mmCIF file of C-alpha atoms in Angstrom:
data_model
loop_
_atom_site.group_PDB
_atom_site.id
_atom_site.type_symbol
_atom_site.label_atom_id
_atom_site.label_comp_id
_atom_site.label_asym_id
_atom_site.label_seq_id
_atom_site.Cartn_x
_atom_site.Cartn_y
_atom_site.Cartn_z
ATOM 1 C CA MET A 1 25.081 -51.712 2.850
ATOM 2 C CA PHE A 2 23.170 -54.124 0.645
ATOM 3 C CA HIS A 3 19.535 -52.944 0.634
ATOM 4 C CA THR A 4 17.910 -55.119 -2.027
ATOM 5 C CA MET A 5 14.815 -56.873 -0.677
ATOM 6 C CA ALA A 6 14.368 -59.317 -3.555
ATOM 7 C CA VAL A 7 15.775 -60.210 -6.939
ATOM 8 C CA PHE A 8 13.488 -61.421 -9.704
ATOM 9 C CA LEU A 9 15.236 -63.590 -12.268
ATOM 10 C CA ASP A 10 13.877 -64.386 -15.676
ATOM 11 C CA ARG A 11 14.459 -67.995 -16.676
ATOM 12 C CA ASP A 12 15.139 -68.712 -20.362
ATOM 13 C CA GLY A 13 18.216 -66.892 -21.634
ATOM 14 C CA THR A 14 18.920 -65.224 -18.277
ATOM 15 C CA ILE A 15 19.858 -67.973 -15.811
ATOM 16 C CA GLY A 16 20.328 -70.736 -18.382
ATOM 17 C CA GLY A 17 19.210 -72.204 -21.653
ATOM 18 C CA ASP A 18 18.929 -69.770 -24.521
ATOM 19 C CA CYS A 19 16.274 -67.489 -25.995
ATOM 20 C CA GLU A 20 14.048 -70.479 -26.779
ATOM 21 C CA VAL A 21 11.994 -72.145 -24.035
ATOM 22 C CA GLN A 22 13.450 -75.389 -22.770
ATOM 23 C CA TYR A 23 11.148 -77.385 -20.552
ATOM 24 C CA PRO A 24 12.116 -78.781 -17.154
ATOM 25 C CA GLY A 25 14.400 -81.769 -17.592
ATOM 26 C CA GLU A 26 15.977 -80.191 -20.699
ATOM 27 C CA PHE A 27 16.871 -76.840 -19.124
ATOM 28 C CA HIS A 28 20.380 -76.271 -17.716
ATOM 29 C CA LEU A 29 21.632 -73.393 -15.583
ATOM 30 C CA TYR A 30 24.657 -71.388 -16.659
ATOM 31 C CA PRO A 31 27.804 -72.090 -14.589
ATOM 32 C CA LEU A 32 27.842 -70.655 -11.047
ATOM 33 C CA VAL A 33 24.205 -69.504 -11.079
ATOM 34 C CA LYS A 34 23.098 -71.818 -8.280
ATOM 35 C CA GLU A 35 26.051 -70.671 -6.141
ATOM 36 C CA ARG A 36 25.281 -66.989 -6.752
ATOM 37 C CA ILE A 37 21.623 -67.529 -5.851
ATOM 38 C CA ALA A 38 22.781 -69.117 -2.580
ATOM 39 C CA LEU A 39 25.167 -66.214 -1.944
ATOM 40 C CA LEU A 40 22.406 -63.632 -2.400
ATOM 41 C CA LYS A 41 20.231 -65.621 -0.025
ATOM 42 C CA ASP A 42 23.094 -65.626 2.515
ATOM 43 C CA PHE A 43 22.782 -61.826 2.516
ATOM 44 C CA GLY A 44 19.044 -62.042 3.222
ATOM 45 C CA VAL A 45 17.905 -61.356 -0.327
ATOM 46 C CA LYS A 46 14.820 -63.247 -1.491
ATOM 47 C CA ILE A 47 15.159 -64.782 -4.975
ATOM 48 C CA PHE A 48 12.090 -65.242 -7.150
ATOM 49 C CA SER A 49 11.507 -66.695 -10.578
ATOM 50 C CA PHE A 50 9.817 -64.294 -12.997
ATOM 51 C CA THR A 51 8.883 -65.972 -16.277
ATOM 52 C CA ASN A 52 6.315 -66.341 -19.064
ATOM 53 C CA GLN A 53 5.688 -70.000 -19.939
ATOM 54 C CA PRO A 54 2.994 -70.188 -22.661
ATOM 55 C CA GLY A 55 3.719 -73.883 -23.269
ATOM 56 C CA ILE A 56 1.638 -74.575 -20.167
ATOM 57 C CA ALA A 57 -1.458 -73.117 -21.887
ATOM 58 C CA LYS A 58 -0.733 -75.388 -24.862
ATOM 59 C CA GLY A 59 -0.656 -78.429 -22.573
ATOM 60 C CA GLU A 60 3.032 -79.065 -23.324
ATOM 61 C CA GLU A 61 4.163 -78.759 -19.692
ATOM 62 C CA THR A 62 2.729 -78.199 -16.213
ATOM 63 C CA VAL A 63 2.948 -75.381 -13.696
ATOM 64 C CA GLU A 64 4.074 -77.952 -11.126
ATOM 65 C CA SER A 65 7.103 -79.070 -13.150
ATOM 66 C CA PHE A 66 8.320 -75.471 -13.493
ATOM 67 C CA HIS A 67 7.771 -74.859 -9.766
ATOM 68 C CA GLU A 68 9.705 -78.000 -8.812
ATOM 69 C CA GLU A 69 12.578 -77.102 -11.126
ATOM 70 C CA MET A 70 12.915 -73.503 -9.951
ATOM 71 C CA LEU A 71 12.687 -74.426 -6.272
ATOM 72 C CA SER A 72 15.422 -77.055 -6.822
ATOM 73 C CA PHE A 73 17.683 -74.234 -8.064
ATOM 74 C CA GLY A 74 17.243 -72.428 -4.739
ATOM 75 C CA PHE A 75 14.491 -69.938 -5.570
ATOM 76 C CA ASP A 76 12.327 -68.746 -2.688
ATOM 77 C CA GLY A 77 9.260 -68.546 -4.890
ATOM 78 C CA VAL A 78 8.070 -68.991 -8.453
ATOM 79 C CA TYR A 79 6.038 -66.397 -10.314
ATOM 80 C CA LEU A 80 5.124 -67.516 -13.779
ATOM 81 C CA CYS A 81 2.517 -66.669 -16.345
ATOM 82 C CA PRO A 82 1.100 -69.888 -17.819
ATOM 83 C CA HIS A 83 -1.007 -68.063 -20.430
ATOM 84 C CA SER A 84 -0.626 -67.569 -24.160
ATOM 85 C CA HIS A 85 -0.034 -64.029 -25.410
ATOM 86 C CA LYS A 86 -3.614 -64.095 -26.768
ATOM 87 C CA ASP A 87 -5.257 -64.799 -23.379
ATOM 88 C CA GLY A 88 -5.345 -61.179 -22.215
ATOM 89 C CA CYS A 89 -4.177 -61.935 -18.677
ATOM 90 C CA SER A 90 -2.632 -59.392 -16.306
ATOM 91 C CA CYS A 91 0.360 -61.561 -15.392
ATOM 92 C CA ARG A 92 2.107 -61.913 -18.757
ATOM 93 C CA LYS A 93 5.210 -59.762 -19.138
ATOM 94 C CA PRO A 94 5.569 -56.934 -20.139
ATOM 95 C CA LEU A 95 2.720 -56.331 -17.667
ATOM 96 C CA PRO A 96 3.943 -56.124 -14.057
ATOM 97 C CA GLY A 97 1.296 -58.424 -12.561
ATOM 98 C CA LEU A 98 3.773 -61.098 -11.429
ATOM 99 C CA LEU A 99 5.834 -58.471 -9.603
ATOM 100 C CA TYR A 100 2.764 -56.993 -7.929
ATOM 101 C CA GLN A 101 1.631 -60.454 -6.827
ATOM 102 C CA ALA A 102 5.041 -61.225 -5.309
ATOM 103 C CA ALA A 103 5.080 -57.847 -3.545
ATOM 104 C CA GLN A 104 1.690 -58.601 -2.015
ATOM 105 C CA ASP A 105 2.628 -62.174 -1.065
ATOM 106 C CA HIS A 106 5.923 -61.189 0.579
ATOM 107 C CA GLN A 107 5.347 -57.579 1.706
ATOM 108 C CA LEU A 108 8.024 -56.284 -0.687
ATOM 109 C CA ASP A 109 8.859 -52.688 -1.448
ATOM 110 C CA LEU A 110 9.345 -53.036 -5.206
ATOM 111 C CA SER A 111 11.488 -49.885 -5.290
ATOM 112 C CA LYS A 112 14.098 -51.957 -3.412
ATOM 113 C CA CYS A 113 13.816 -54.955 -5.729
ATOM 114 C CA VAL A 114 15.754 -55.861 -8.857
ATOM 115 C CA VAL A 115 14.629 -57.525 -12.075
ATOM 116 C CA ILE A 116 17.298 -59.293 -14.109
ATOM 117 C CA GLY A 117 16.252 -60.424 -17.560
ATOM 118 C CA ASP A 118 17.243 -60.727 -21.190
ATOM 119 C CA ARG A 119 14.117 -59.367 -22.883
ATOM 120 C CA TRP A 120 12.552 -55.988 -23.438
ATOM 121 C CA SER A 121 9.414 -57.287 -21.707
ATOM 122 C CA ASP A 122 11.413 -57.881 -18.497
ATOM 123 C CA MET A 123 12.618 -54.264 -18.569
ATOM 124 C CA VAL A 124 9.136 -52.825 -19.208
ATOM 125 C CA ALA A 125 7.583 -54.863 -16.372
ATOM 126 C CA ALA A 126 10.388 -53.772 -14.023
ATOM 127 C CA GLN A 127 9.989 -50.120 -14.985
ATOM 128 C CA ASP A 128 6.217 -50.194 -14.525
ATOM 129 C CA ALA A 129 6.595 -51.806 -11.087
ATOM 130 C CA GLY A 130 9.319 -49.367 -9.992
ATOM 131 C CA CYS A 131 12.107 -51.964 -9.743
ATOM 132 C CA TYR A 132 15.772 -51.696 -10.653
ATOM 133 C CA LYS A 133 16.385 -53.091 -14.127
ATOM 134 C CA ILE A 134 19.377 -55.165 -15.231
ATOM 135 C CA LEU A 135 19.493 -56.415 -18.802
ATOM 136 C CA VAL A 136 21.762 -59.379 -19.502
ATOM 137 C CA LEU A 137 23.157 -59.851 -23.007
ATOM 138 C CA THR A 138 22.718 -63.625 -22.982
ATOM 139 C CA GLY A 139 19.608 -65.165 -24.557
ATOM 140 C CA ALA A 140 17.624 -62.406 -26.300
ATOM 141 C CA GLY A 141 19.563 -59.566 -24.635
ATOM 142 C CA GLU A 142 21.350 -58.388 -27.783
ATOM 143 C CA GLU A 143 18.008 -58.297 -29.630
ATOM 144 C CA ALA A 144 16.442 -56.319 -26.765
ATOM 145 C CA LEU A 145 19.092 -53.621 -27.254
ATOM 146 C CA GLY A 146 18.940 -53.763 -31.052
ATOM 147 C CA LYS A 147 15.953 -55.098 -32.965
ATOM 148 C CA TYR A 148 13.451 -54.509 -30.123
ATOM 149 C CA ARG A 149 14.831 -51.322 -28.565
ATOM 150 C CA HIS A 150 11.865 -49.372 -29.982
ATOM 151 C CA LYS A 151 9.524 -51.316 -27.661
ATOM 152 C CA TRP A 152 11.224 -49.814 -24.584
ATOM 153 C CA LYS A 153 13.033 -46.776 -25.976
ATOM 154 C CA THR A 154 12.022 -44.471 -23.105
ATOM 155 C CA ILE A 155 13.363 -46.905 -20.479
ATOM 156 C CA LYS A 156 17.004 -46.946 -19.447
ATOM 157 C CA PRO A 157 18.301 -50.088 -17.745
ATOM 158 C CA ASP A 158 20.151 -49.436 -14.499
ATOM 159 C CA TYR A 159 22.873 -51.769 -15.724
ATOM 160 C CA VAL A 160 23.639 -53.875 -18.795
ATOM 161 C CA ALA A 161 25.595 -57.025 -17.914
ATOM 162 C CA SER A 162 27.242 -59.530 -20.190
ATOM 163 C CA ASN A 163 25.666 -62.354 -18.146
ATOM 164 C CA ILE A 164 23.869 -63.199 -14.905
ATOM 165 C CA ILE A 165 27.097 -63.565 -12.917
ATOM 166 C CA GLN A 166 28.193 -60.044 -13.878
ATOM 167 C CA ALA A 167 24.710 -58.753 -13.046
ATOM 168 C CA ILE A 168 24.848 -60.224 -9.547
ATOM 169 C CA GLN A 169 28.411 -58.944 -9.092
ATOM 170 C CA TRP A 170 27.136 -55.442 -9.911
ATOM 171 C CA LEU A 171 24.516 -55.769 -7.164
ATOM 172 C CA PHE A 172 27.235 -56.452 -4.623
ATOM 173 C CA VAL A 173 29.487 -53.666 -5.897
ATOM 174 C CA LYS A 174 26.529 -51.278 -5.902
ATOM 175 C CA GLY A 175 25.832 -52.435 -2.360
ATOM 176 C CA ASP A 176 29.497 -52.059 -1.323
ATOM 177 C CA LYS A 177 29.944 -55.798 -1.065
ATOM 178 C CA ASP A 178 32.410 -57.558 -3.361
ATOM 179 C CA ILE A 179 31.917 -61.240 -4.066
ATOM 180 C CA GLY A 180 35.198 -61.617 -5.970
#
């Protein structure tokens, strides 16, 4: 039986784009992502965005434009850090603040939630919050396993997927459901 309560998806490099931030209007999803989000939702899984967007702090984009974009992709909620890495906030990944906020907002048991991302910071936040961790090799995923592995060397991902579609497939296989 499929027991996942929620899936948190990183944006840039995980569900589309590449390892560089692309603002709403420029950003494009990878093929089949929107359909897989809908399929997870059909099984009662909540889907949340989980992203750092420091361009907001620089005045280059707005929180609202990111919210509108992510909701248009089928997300149930958007959790983003709008701060620069110098701001010292508690929501910027690798800190787990966004996950804790979502858990509080939606009464989630984070031990039954999954984080899918392409960066070491996604994996550290997931580990600290007690979530399952899936690293995708798109975007910065190869660097997370190579150049930046020292930043999360004591953490083992639950699965390493070539892309988001394979990551979601693994969730169904792990949950004894095959999406073909």
